[in-house]
CSV table of C-alpha atoms and ligand atoms in Angstrom, one decimal:
chain,number,residue,atom,x,y,z
A,1,MET,CA,32.1,-0.4,12.1
A,2,SER,CA,29.2,2.0,12.1
A,3,ARG,CA,26.0,0.6,10.8
A,4,GLU,CA,26.3,2.8,8.0
A,5,ASN,CA,29.8,1.7,7.1
A,6,ARG,CA,28.7,-1.8,7.7
A,7,ARG,CA,26.2,-1.8,5.5
A,8,ASP,CA,28.0,-0.2,2.5
A,9,PHE,CA,30.9,-2.5,3.3
A,10,ILE,CA,28.5,-5.5,3.0
A,11,GLN,CA,27.0,-4.3,-0.2
A,12,LYS,CA,30.6,-3.5,-1.8
A,13,SER,CA,32.0,-7.0,-0.9
A,14,ALA,CA,28.7,-8.6,-2.1
A,15,ALA,CA,28.9,-6.8,-5.1
A,16,ALA,CA,32.2,-7.6,-6.0
A,17,ALA,CA,31.7,-11.1,-5.0
A,18,ALA,CA,28.6,-11.3,-7.2
A,19,GLY,CA,31.1,-9.5,-10.1
A,20,ALA,CA,27.9,-8.3,-11.9
A,21,SER,CA,24.7,-6.5,-11.3
A,22,LEU,CA,23.2,-6.3,-7.9
A,23,MET,CA,20.1,-6.4,-9.4
A,24,ALA,CA,19.1,-10.1,-9.5
A,25,ALA,CA,19.6,-10.8,-6.1
A,26,PRO,CA,19.7,-8.6,-2.6
A,27,ALA,CA,23.2,-8.5,-2.7
A,28,ILE,CA,23.8,-8.2,0.9
A,29,ALA,CA,20.9,-10.8,2.0
A,30,LYS,CA,23.1,-13.0,3.5
A,31,SER,CA,24.7,-10.6,5.9
A,32,ARG,CA,23.0,-10.8,9.4
A,33,GLN,CA,23.2,-8.0,11.8
A,34,SER,CA,22.4,-8.7,15.8
A,35,ALA,CA,18.8,-8.6,16.6
A,36,ASN,CA,19.7,-6.4,19.1
A,37,ASP,CA,20.9,-3.3,17.0
A,38,ARG,CA,19.4,-0.3,17.3
A,39,LEU,CA,17.0,0.6,14.4
A,40,ARG,CA,16.4,4.4,14.0
A,41,VAL,CA,12.9,4.9,12.1
A,42,CYS,CA,11.9,8.2,10.8
A,43,LEU,CA,8.2,8.8,10.7
A,44,VAL,CA,6.9,10.5,7.2
A,45,GLY,CA,3.5,11.7,6.7
A,46,LEU,CA,1.6,12.2,10.3
A,47,ARG,CA,-2.2,13.1,9.3
A,48,GLY,CA,-3.8,10.0,9.4
A,49,ARG,CA,-2.2,6.6,8.9
A,50,GLY,CA,1.1,7.9,10.6
A,51,ARG,CA,-0.7,7.7,13.7
A,52,ARG,CA,-0.7,3.9,12.9
A,53,HIS,CA,2.9,3.6,12.4
A,54,LEU,CA,3.9,5.6,15.4
A,55,GLU,CA,2.0,3.4,17.6
A,56,ALA,CA,3.7,0.6,16.0
A,57,LEU,CA,6.8,2.1,16.4
A,58,HIS,CA,6.2,3.0,19.8
A,59,GLU,CA,5.3,-0.2,21.2
A,60,MET,CA,8.6,-1.7,19.5
A,61,ALA,CA,10.7,0.8,21.7
A,62,LYS,CA,11.1,-2.1,23.8
A,63,GLU,CA,12.7,-4.3,20.8
A,64,ASN,CA,15.3,-1.4,20.4
A,65,VAL,CA,13.6,0.4,17.5
A,66,GLU,CA,13.8,4.0,18.2
A,67,ILE,CA,11.6,7.1,16.7
A,68,ALA,CA,14.4,9.1,15.3
A,69,ALA,CA,12.5,11.9,13.4
A,70,PHE,CA,8.9,13.0,12.1
A,71,CYS,CA,9.0,14.4,9.0
A,72,ASP,CA,5.7,15.8,7.4
A,73,CYS,CA,5.6,18.8,4.8
A,74,ASP,CA,2.8,20.3,7.0
A,75,GLU,CA,4.9,21.9,9.9
A,76,ARG,CA,2.0,22.0,11.8
A,77,ILE,CA,1.2,17.9,11.9
A,78,ALA,CA,4.8,17.1,12.9
A,79,GLN,CA,4.9,19.8,15.4
A,80,THR,CA,2.2,18.6,16.8
A,81,ALA,CA,3.1,14.8,16.9
A,82,SER,CA,6.0,15.6,18.4
A,83,GLU,CA,4.5,17.9,21.3
A,84,ASN,CA,2.1,14.8,21.8
A,85,TYR,CA,4.9,12.6,22.1
A,86,GLU,CA,7.0,14.4,24.5
A,87,LYS,CA,3.8,14.7,26.6
A,88,ARG,CA,3.2,11.1,26.6
A,89,THR,CA,6.9,9.7,26.9
A,90,GLY,CA,8.9,13.0,27.8
A,91,LYS,CA,11.2,12.2,25.0
A,92,LYS,CA,11.6,15.1,22.2
A,93,ILE,CA,11.7,13.9,18.9
A,94,PRO,CA,13.2,16.1,16.1
A,95,VAL,CA,10.7,17.5,13.4
A,96,ILE,CA,12.0,17.5,9.6
A,97,VAL,CA,9.9,19.4,7.1
A,98,ASP,CA,12.1,18.4,4.0
A,99,TYR,CA,12.0,14.5,3.3
A,100,GLN,CA,15.2,14.9,1.1
A,101,LYS,CA,17.3,16.7,3.8
A,102,MET,CA,16.3,14.0,6.2
A,103,LEU,CA,17.9,11.5,3.9
A,104,GLU,CA,20.9,13.1,4.5
A,105,ASP,CA,21.2,12.2,7.7
A,106,LYS,CA,23.1,8.7,8.4
A,107,SER,CA,21.9,8.3,11.9
A,108,ILE,CA,18.5,7.2,10.3
A,109,ASP,CA,18.4,4.1,9.3
A,110,ALA,CA,14.9,3.2,8.0
A,111,VAL,CA,11.9,5.3,7.0
A,112,SER,CA,8.1,4.5,7.0
A,113,LEU,CA,6.4,6.3,4.6
A,114,ALA,CA,2.5,7.1,5.2
A,115,THR,CA,2.0,9.7,2.7
A,116,PRO,CA,-0.4,10.1,-0.4
A,117,ASN,CA,0.1,7.6,-3.1
A,118,HIS,CA,1.7,9.9,-5.6
A,119,TRP,CA,4.6,10.0,-3.3
A,120,HIS,CA,5.2,6.5,-2.7
A,121,ALA,CA,7.8,5.7,-5.5
A,122,LEU,CA,10.2,8.6,-5.3
A,123,GLN,CA,10.3,9.0,-1.8
A,124,THR,CA,10.9,5.1,-1.8
A,125,ILE,CA,13.5,5.1,-4.5
A,126,TRP,CA,15.4,7.9,-2.7
A,127,ALA,CA,15.4,6.2,0.4
A,128,CYS,CA,16.4,3.2,-1.5
A,129,GLN,CA,19.5,6.0,-2.8
A,130,ALA,CA,20.4,7.0,0.4
A,131,LYS,CA,20.5,3.2,1.8
A,132,LYS,CA,17.6,3.5,4.0
A,133,ASP,CA,15.2,0.6,4.7
A,134,VAL,CA,11.6,1.3,3.8
A,135,LEU,CA,7.9,0.5,5.0
A,136,VAL,CA,5.9,2.0,2.2
A,137,GLU,CA,2.0,2.4,2.5
A,138,LYS,CA,-0.3,0.9,0.2
A,139,PRO,CA,-0.9,1.0,-2.9
A,140,ALA,CA,2.6,0.5,-3.8
A,141,SER,CA,2.7,3.0,-6.3
A,142,HIS,CA,0.5,5.7,-7.8
A,143,ASN,CA,0.9,3.7,-11.5
A,144,ILE,CA,2.4,0.9,-12.8
A,145,TRP,CA,5.8,2.2,-14.1
A,146,GLU,CA,7.1,3.7,-11.3
A,147,GLY,CA,6.0,0.6,-9.1
A,148,LYS,CA,8.4,-1.3,-11.4
A,149,GLN,CA,11.3,1.4,-10.9
A,150,MET,CA,10.9,1.0,-6.8
A,151,ILE,CA,11.6,-2.8,-7.5
A,152,LYS,CA,14.5,-1.8,-8.9
A,153,ALA,CA,15.8,0.7,-6.7
A,154,ALA,CA,15.1,-2.2,-3.7
A,155,GLU,CA,17.0,-4.6,-5.4
A,156,LYS,CA,19.9,-2.8,-7.0
A,157,TYR,CA,20.8,-1.3,-3.4
A,158,GLY,CA,20.0,-4.3,-1.4
A,159,ILE,CA,17.2,-2.2,0.5
A,160,ILE,CA,14.5,-4.2,2.6
A,161,VAL,CA,11.3,-2.7,1.3
A,162,GLN,CA,8.1,-3.7,2.9
A,163,HIS,CA,4.6,-3.1,1.6
A,164,GLY,CA,1.9,-1.6,3.7
A,165,THR,CA,-0.7,-4.6,3.2
A,166,GLN,CA,-0.9,-6.1,7.1
A,167,CYS,CA,-3.2,-8.6,6.4
A,168,ARG,CA,0.0,-10.5,5.3
A,169,ALA,CA,1.3,-10.6,8.6
A,170,SER,CA,-2.2,-11.9,10.2
A,171,PRO,CA,-1.6,-15.6,11.4
A,172,ASN,CA,-5.2,-16.6,10.8
A,173,ILE,CA,-5.1,-15.1,7.6
A,174,ARG,CA,-1.9,-17.0,7.0
A,175,GLU,CA,-3.6,-20.1,8.1
A,176,GLY,CA,-6.7,-19.6,5.8
A,177,ILE,CA,-4.8,-18.9,2.8
A,178,GLN,CA,-2.5,-21.9,3.3
A,179,LYS,CA,-6.0,-24.1,3.8
A,180,LEU,CA,-7.2,-22.7,0.5
A,181,HIS,CA,-4.0,-23.9,-1.2
A,182,GLU,CA,-4.7,-27.1,0.3
A,183,GLY,CA,-7.8,-27.3,-1.3
A,184,ALA,CA,-10.2,-26.4,1.7
A,185,ILE,CA,-12.7,-25.5,-1.0
A,186,GLY,CA,-11.8,-27.7,-3.6
A,187,ARG,CA,-10.7,-25.9,-6.8
A,188,ILE,CA,-11.4,-22.3,-6.7
A,189,TYR,CA,-13.4,-20.9,-10.0
A,190,MET,CA,-14.5,-17.3,-8.6
A,191,VAL,CA,-13.0,-14.9,-6.0
A,192,ARG,CA,-15.0,-11.3,-5.4
A,193,GLY,CA,-13.6,-9.2,-3.3
A,194,VAL,CA,-15.7,-5.8,-2.0
A,195,ALA,CA,-14.7,-2.6,-0.6
A,196,PHE,CA,-18.3,-1.0,0.4
A,197,LYS,CA,-17.2,2.2,2.4
A,198,ARG,CA,-19.5,5.4,3.4
A,199,ARG,CA,-17.4,7.9,2.0
A,200,ALA,CA,-18.6,11.3,2.2
A,201,SER,CA,-18.3,13.6,-1.5
A,202,GLY,CA,-16.7,16.8,-1.7
A,203,ARG,CA,-16.3,20.1,-3.6
A,204,ASP,CA,-13.2,22.0,-4.6
A,205,ASP,CA,-12.3,24.2,-1.8
A,206,PHE,CA,-9.6,26.4,-3.0
A,207,GLN,CA,-7.8,28.8,-0.3
A,208,PRO,CA,-4.6,30.4,0.7
A,209,VAL,CA,-1.9,28.0,1.8
A,210,PRO,CA,-1.9,27.9,5.3
A,211,PRO,CA,1.2,28.8,7.4
A,212,GLY,CA,3.7,25.6,7.9
A,213,MET,CA,2.3,24.1,5.0
A,214,HIS,CA,4.8,23.3,2.2
A,215,TRP,CA,2.3,22.9,-0.5
A,216,ASP,CA,5.1,22.4,-3.1
A,217,LYS,CA,6.5,19.4,-1.7
A,218,TRP,CA,3.0,18.2,-0.8
A,219,LEU,CA,1.8,18.1,-4.4
A,220,GLY,CA,5.6,16.5,-5.0
A,221,PRO,CA,5.3,14.9,-8.4
A,222,ALA,CA,1.8,15.7,-9.3
A,223,PRO,CA,0.6,18.6,-11.6
A,224,ASP,CA,1.1,22.1,-10.7
A,225,ALA,CA,-2.3,23.0,-8.5
A,226,LYS,CA,-3.7,25.6,-6.2
A,227,TYR,CA,-4.1,24.6,-2.7
A,228,ASN,CA,-7.2,22.8,-2.2
A,229,LEU,CA,-8.6,21.2,0.8
A,230,LEU,CA,-10.2,18.8,-1.0
A,231,ALA,CA,-6.9,17.3,-2.1
A,232,ILE,CA,-5.8,17.6,1.6
A,233,GLN,CA,-8.9,16.0,2.6
A,234,ARG,CA,-9.8,13.6,0.2
A,235,TRP,CA,-6.8,12.9,-2.1
A,236,ARG,CA,-7.2,9.7,-2.4
A,237,PHE,CA,-10.7,10.4,-4.5
A,238,LEU,CA,-8.5,12.8,-6.9
A,239,LYS,CA,-6.9,10.5,-9.5
A,240,GLN,CA,-3.9,13.2,-9.6
A,241,TYR,CA,-2.9,11.9,-6.2
A,242,GLY,CA,-4.9,8.7,-4.9
A,243,ASN,CA,-6.1,5.3,-7.0
A,244,GLY,CA,-10.1,5.5,-6.0
A,245,GLU,CA,-11.4,3.3,-3.3
A,246,ILE,CA,-10.2,0.2,-5.6
A,247,GLY,CA,-6.5,1.3,-5.2
A,248,ASP,CA,-7.3,2.3,-1.5
A,249,GLN,CA,-9.1,0.1,0.5
A,250,GLY,CA,-9.2,-2.2,-2.5
A,251,VAL,CA,-5.6,-3.2,-2.7
A,252,HIS,CA,-5.7,-5.0,1.1
A,253,GLN,CA,-8.5,-7.7,-0.5
A,254,LEU,CA,-7.0,-7.5,-3.7
A,255,ASP,CA,-3.7,-8.7,-2.5
A,256,ILE,CA,-5.7,-11.8,-0.5
A,257,MET,CA,-7.2,-12.5,-3.8
A,258,ARG,CA,-4.1,-13.2,-5.4
A,259,TRP,CA,-2.4,-14.4,-2.7
A,260,GLY,CA,-5.1,-17.4,-2.4
A,261,LEU,CA,-5.3,-18.1,-5.9
A,262,GLN,CA,-1.5,-18.3,-6.1
A,263,ILE,CA,-1.3,-16.2,-8.9
A,264,ASP,CA,2.2,-14.5,-9.9
A,265,THR,CA,1.7,-12.6,-12.7
A,266,HIS,CA,-1.1,-10.0,-14.2
A,267,PRO,CA,-4.3,-10.6,-15.8
A,268,ASN,CA,-4.8,-10.7,-19.6
A,269,ARG,CA,-8.2,-8.9,-20.0
A,270,VAL,CA,-9.8,-6.4,-17.7
A,271,GLN,CA,-13.3,-4.7,-17.8
A,272,SER,CA,-14.0,-2.0,-15.3
A,273,MET,CA,-17.1,0.0,-15.1
A,274,GLY,CA,-18.6,2.8,-12.9
A,275,GLY,CA,-19.2,6.3,-12.1
A,276,MET,CA,-19.9,9.1,-9.1
A,277,TYR,CA,-23.3,7.9,-8.7
A,278,MET,CA,-23.7,8.3,-4.9
A,279,TYR,CA,-22.8,12.1,-4.9
A,280,PRO,CA,-22.9,13.3,-8.8
A,281,THR,CA,-22.3,16.7,-8.0
A,282,GLY,CA,-19.1,15.9,-5.9
A,283,ASP,CA,-15.7,17.2,-7.3
A,284,GLN,CA,-13.8,13.5,-6.9
A,285,THR,CA,-12.5,12.4,-9.8
A,286,THR,CA,-12.4,8.7,-9.3
A,287,PRO,CA,-15.7,6.5,-9.3
A,288,GLY,CA,-17.5,5.6,-5.8
A,289,THR,CA,-19.6,2.8,-7.7
A,290,GLN,CA,-17.0,0.7,-9.5
A,291,THR,CA,-16.9,-3.2,-10.7
A,292,PHE,CA,-13.7,-4.8,-12.3
A,293,SER,CA,-13.5,-8.0,-13.5
A,294,CYS,CA,-10.5,-9.7,-14.8
A,295,GLN,CA,-9.2,-12.8,-16.6
A,296,TYR,CA,-5.8,-14.9,-16.5
A,297,ASP,CA,-5.1,-16.9,-19.6
A,298,ASP,CA,-3.8,-19.5,-17.6
A,299,HIS,CA,-6.4,-20.0,-14.7
A,300,ASP,CA,-9.7,-20.8,-15.0
A,301,ILE,CA,-10.8,-18.4,-12.7
A,302,MET,CA,-12.8,-15.2,-12.6
A,303,LEU,CA,-11.8,-12.7,-10.4
A,304,GLN,CA,-14.1,-9.5,-9.8
A,305,PHE,CA,-14.3,-6.7,-7.3
A,306,ASP,CA,-17.0,-4.2,-6.3
A,307,VAL,CA,-16.7,-0.6,-4.9
A,308,ARG,CA,-19.7,1.2,-3.3
A,309,ASN,CA,-19.5,4.5,-1.3
A,310,GLY,CA,-23.5,4.1,-0.5
A,311,TYR,CA,-25.7,2.3,1.8
A,312,THR,CA,-25.3,-1.5,0.8
A,313,ASN,CA,-26.5,-4.9,1.8
A,314,PRO,CA,-24.2,-6.6,4.3
A,315,GLU,CA,-22.7,-9.1,1.6
A,316,ALA,CA,-22.3,-12.5,3.0
A,317,GLY,CA,-22.8,-11.4,6.6
A,318,MET,CA,-19.3,-9.3,6.2
A,319,GLY,CA,-21.0,-6.2,7.3
A,320,THR,CA,-23.0,-7.6,10.4
A,321,GLU,CA,-21.9,-11.3,11.5
A,322,TYR,CA,-18.2,-10.7,11.7
A,323,PRO,CA,-16.1,-8.4,13.4
A,324,PHE,CA,-14.5,-5.3,11.4
A,325,VAL,CA,-13.4,-2.1,12.9
A,326,ASP,CA,-16.5,-0.3,12.0
A,327,HIS,CA,-19.8,-2.2,10.5
A,328,ARG,CA,-20.9,0.7,8.6
A,329,ASN,CA,-18.0,-0.6,6.2
A,330,VAL,CA,-18.1,-3.9,4.2
A,331,VAL,CA,-14.9,-5.2,3.1
A,332,GLY,CA,-13.7,-8.6,2.4
A,333,VAL,CA,-12.9,-11.1,0.0
A,334,ILE,CA,-15.4,-14.5,-0.7
A,335,PHE,CA,-13.3,-17.4,-2.5
A,336,LEU,CA,-15.9,-19.7,-4.1
A,337,GLY,CA,-14.9,-23.2,-4.8
A,338,THR,CA,-16.1,-26.4,-5.9
A,339,GLU,CA,-16.4,-27.8,-2.4
A,340,GLY,CA,-17.7,-24.7,-0.6
A,341,TYR,CA,-16.5,-21.1,0.2
A,342,MET,CA,-14.5,-19.2,2.3
A,343,ILE,CA,-14.8,-15.5,3.6
A,344,PHE,CA,-12.1,-13.3,4.9
A,345,PRO,CA,-14.1,-10.5,6.3
A,346,ASN,CA,-11.5,-8.6,8.1
A,347,TYR,CA,-7.8,-7.9,8.7
A,348,SER,CA,-7.0,-10.8,11.0
A,349,SER,CA,-9.9,-13.9,10.3
A,350,TYR,CA,-11.3,-16.3,7.9
A,351,TYR,CA,-14.3,-18.6,7.9
A,352,THR,CA,-15.1,-21.7,5.7
A,353,PHE,CA,-18.5,-23.3,4.8
A,354,LEU,CA,-18.8,-26.3,3.0
A,355,GLY,CA,-21.2,-27.9,0.4
A,356,SER,CA,-25.1,-27.1,0.0
A,357,LYS,CA,-25.8,-27.1,3.7
A,358,ARG,CA,-23.2,-24.4,4.1
A,359,GLU,CA,-21.7,-26.6,7.2
A,360,PRO,CA,-19.0,-24.6,8.7
A,361,GLY,CA,-15.3,-25.5,8.3
A,362,PRO,CA,-12.0,-24.6,9.1
A,363,SER,CA,-12.3,-20.9,10.5
A,364,ALA,CA,-9.8,-18.8,12.9
A,365,SER,CA,-10.4,-15.3,14.3
A,366,THR,CA,-9.1,-13.1,17.3
A,367,GLU,CA,-11.2,-11.5,19.5
A,368,GLY,CA,-11.5,-7.3,18.3
A,369,ALA,CA,-10.8,-8.3,15.0
A,370,PRO,CA,-7.1,-6.9,15.3
A,371,MET,CA,-5.4,-5.0,12.4
A,372,MET,CA,-2.3,-6.5,12.2
A,373,ASP,CA,0.0,-3.3,12.3
A,374,LEU,CA,2.6,-4.0,14.8
A,375,ASP,CA,3.3,-7.6,13.6
A,376,LEU,CA,3.8,-6.0,9.8
A,377,PHE,CA,6.5,-3.7,11.6
A,378,GLN,CA,7.8,-6.5,13.7
A,379,ASN,CA,8.5,-8.5,10.5
A,380,TRP,CA,9.9,-5.5,8.5
A,381,ALA,CA,12.1,-4.9,11.6
A,382,SER,CA,13.4,-8.4,11.7
A,383,ALA,CA,14.0,-8.7,8.3
A,384,ILE,CA,16.2,-5.6,8.4
A,385,ARG,CA,18.4,-7.1,11.1
A,386,GLN,CA,18.8,-10.4,9.2
A,387,ARG,CA,19.4,-7.9,5.7
A,388,ASP,CA,17.0,-10.5,4.4
A,389,PRO,CA,14.2,-9.6,2.3
A,390,SER,CA,12.9,-13.1,1.6
A,391,THR,CA,11.8,-12.9,5.1
A,392,LEU,CA,9.4,-10.2,4.6
A,393,MET,CA,5.7,-11.2,4.7
A,394,ALA,CA,4.9,-8.6,2.3
A,395,PRO,CA,8.0,-7.6,0.0
A,396,ILE,CA,7.7,-4.7,-2.5
A,397,GLN,CA,7.4,-7.2,-5.1
A,398,GLU,CA,3.9,-8.7,-3.7
A,399,GLY,CA,2.8,-5.1,-3.2
A,400,TYR,CA,3.6,-4.2,-6.6
A,401,LEU,CA,1.7,-7.5,-8.3
A,402,SER,CA,-1.2,-6.2,-6.0
A,403,SER,CA,-1.5,-3.0,-6.8
A,404,VAL,CA,-1.5,-3.6,-10.4
A,405,LEU,CA,-4.8,-4.8,-10.4
A,406,PRO,CA,-6.2,-1.6,-9.1
A,407,HIS,CA,-4.3,0.4,-11.7
A,408,LEU,CA,-5.8,-1.8,-14.7
A,409,ALA,CA,-8.9,-1.6,-13.4
A,410,ASN,CA,-8.8,2.2,-13.4
A,411,ILE,CA,-7.0,2.3,-16.7
A,412,ALA,CA,-10.2,0.3,-18.2
A,413,TYR,CA,-12.5,2.5,-16.3
A,414,GLU,CA,-10.8,5.5,-18.1
A,415,THR,CA,-10.8,3.9,-21.5
A,416,ARG,CA,-14.2,2.6,-21.0
A,417,ARG,CA,-13.5,-0.8,-22.7
A,418,THR,CA,-12.1,-4.2,-22.3
A,419,LEU,CA,-8.4,-4.3,-22.2
A,420,GLU,CA,-6.0,-6.9,-23.6
A,421,PHE,CA,-2.7,-6.9,-21.1
A,422,ASP,CA,0.6,-8.4,-22.0
A,423,PRO,CA,1.8,-9.9,-18.6
A,424,LYS,CA,5.1,-10.2,-19.7
A,425,SER,CA,6.0,-6.9,-21.5
A,426,GLU,CA,3.5,-5.0,-19.1
A,427,THR,CA,1.9,-3.0,-21.6
A,428,PHE,CA,-1.7,-3.1,-23.4
A,429,ILE,CA,-1.6,-5.0,-26.7
A,430,GLY,CA,-1.9,-2.7,-29.3
A,431,ASP,CA,-3.5,0.2,-27.4
A,432,ASP,CA,-1.9,3.5,-27.5
A,433,GLU,CA,-4.3,5.0,-25.4
A,434,ALA,CA,-4.4,2.8,-22.6
A,435,ASN,CA,-0.5,2.7,-22.7
A,436,GLN,CA,-0.4,6.7,-21.7
A,437,TYR,CA,-1.7,5.5,-18.4
A,438,LEU,CA,0.7,3.3,-17.4
A,439,THR,CA,3.0,6.4,-16.2
A,440,ARG,CA,2.5,9.5,-15.7
A,441,ASP,CA,4.2,13.2,-16.5
A,442,TYR,CA,6.3,14.3,-13.6
A,443,ARG,CA,6.8,17.8,-12.5
A,444,ALA,CA,10.2,18.7,-12.0
A,445,PRO,CA,12.1,18.7,-10.1
A,446,TYR,CA,9.8,15.6,-8.4
A,447,ILE,CA,10.7,13.1,-11.4
A,448,VAL,CA,10.8,9.7,-11.1
A,449,PRO,CA,14.2,8.3,-12.3
A,450,GLN,CA,14.6,6.3,-15.9
A,451,GLU,CA,17.9,5.0,-14.1
A,452,VAL,CA,17.3,4.1,-10.2
B,1,NAD,N1,-2.5,0.0,5.8
B,1,NAD,C1,-3.4,0.7,5.8
B,1,NAD,O1,-4.6,0.1,6.5
B,1,NAD,C2,-3.8,2.1,5.4
B,1,NAD,C3,-4.9,2.4,6.1
B,1,NAD,C4,-5.0,4.0,5.9
B,1,NAD,C5,-3.8,4.6,5.1
B,1,NAD,N2,-3.1,4.2,4.3
B,1,NAD,C6,-2.2,4.6,3.2
B,1,NAD,O2,-1.2,5.4,4.4
B,1,NAD,C7,-1.0,6.8,3.5
B,1,NAD,C8,-1.5,8.0,3.7
B,1,NAD,O3,-2.6,7.8,4.0
B,1,NAD,P1,-3.6,9.0,4.9
B,1,NAD,O4,-4.9,8.6,4.9
B,1,NAD,O5,-2.8,8.9,6.2
B,1,NAD,O6,-2.9,10.4,4.3
B,1,NAD,P2,-3.1,11.6,5.0
B,1,NAD,O7,-3.6,12.8,4.2
B,1,NAD,O8,-4.0,11.7,6.2
B,1,NAD,O9,-1.6,12.0,5.6
B,1,NAD,C9,-0.8,12.2,4.4
B,1,NAD,C10,0.4,12.8,5.2
B,1,NAD,O10,1.5,13.2,4.4
B,1,NAD,C11,2.2,14.1,4.6
B,1,NAD,N3,2.7,14.8,3.2
B,1,NAD,C12,2.6,14.8,2.1
B,1,NAD,N4,3.4,14.9,1.2
B,1,NAD,C13,4.9,15.0,2.0
B,1,NAD,C14,5.8,14.9,1.6
B,1,NAD,N5,6.4,15.2,0.5
B,1,NAD,N6,6.7,15.0,2.9
B,1,NAD,C15,6.5,14.8,4.1
B,1,NAD,N7,5.2,14.6,4.2
B,1,NAD,C16,4.4,14.7,3.1
B,1,NAD,C17,0.8,15.2,4.4
B,1,NAD,O11,1.2,16.5,4.8
B,1,NAD,C18,0.0,14.2,5.7
B,1,NAD,O12,0.2,15.1,7.1
B,1,NAD,C19,-1.6,6.4,1.7
B,1,NAD,O13,-1.0,5.5,1.1
B,1,NAD,C20,-3.0,5.2,2.3
B,1,NAD,O14,-3.1,4.7,1.1
B,1,NAD,C21,-3.1,2.7,4.7
């Protein structure tokens, strides 16, 4: 039986056995596949992050993972990736411009999505409908509502959806989180995250659409707009495509914060302020300086996050003492407890300091501060082969919960006031203006479906 037929068969049998909705539990979770089954993955979006996906997937060739195709709506980017890969390996990888066409290819088992945030939900949902497993970059979605649709689609079709928060795959970070849960710093009363990245600003730069760029496909669900180089280069700071720094770098840290606190719900109260203070004349539409704080009714803790895009202090040594990929950037998390504090200054280490003398406590790090990409992909492939989403280290459900935090922050920033959120209904209480930001107007035909 072919892989596709087997998957269909397993799904239908499981659905029949369940006799009801596939949504409650992944219907195919109990059916295993051989660990050696070939896994053919299409890489989607190859300009920036996609190159790291490529390296991870290339590394996994020895584990019978095959790069099946390169998909990018900018033909030049996909073509260059293919040419470079052929030079390097002698293997020619087909280039596919149209993502939906690619999904029709039944020989492709899975997709890894490194496209801008405004595309994550729709591309994930379409892949689930085409029964392809998904690794989707962070933040899970561009807004809160479409994130819920992604989870529905994953659960309905029994698809393995991993979220691109690769710190979850770091044994050192997992150890640190475990220590926190065991009370290494006592009871946590506050957690602070920072994303201080030196980011240049920019001005709108409208130009003719370059040859090979399928601009309508780049825009996708976002409002119609002229081709703008600023969007290509700095989409993460334009709110129709990105979610600002807090929804970019910040998601990694907010995910660690929520994980360390063992909170699997949303906050009840959120605040955020900020502005474009470092580069007031830039055309970015998300804040370069931003603070966010929130509270949970059932937890006696304060969660706080800061974004800065200019020169800054190193923040508890995170910009100087500990290894990170680039010390111009200070990113990390500090958990503060009744016995001491714990720092996560990168993607693969933690350090503890105890008592008033700040005596060193438990810690773990790996030389070179690895970014843990390969580990995340390997975990994804293993979950696919087992058809078991419960073995995912960063399942879409966790990615969604962590991505809601920057979305809430950005809504509070837009509305300029403290907002009351109801975690059960996932709506703001009595606040029509804030509730408008839970979703967006989708540009036809790129509409995230109500019924996935
Ligand atoms: N996990 C991490 O550490 C990490 C690091 C960097 C970026 N990211 C995430 O990766 C994603 C991509 O970021 P980036 O910096 O690589 O962006 P980028 O703009 O450099 O690359 C995005 C690519 O997607 C392509 N694309 C856009 N629409 C497409 C479509 N409809 N079909 C096919 N291709 C399409 C673009 O042409 C471009 O080549 C973002 O979600 C970002 O948050 C994650």
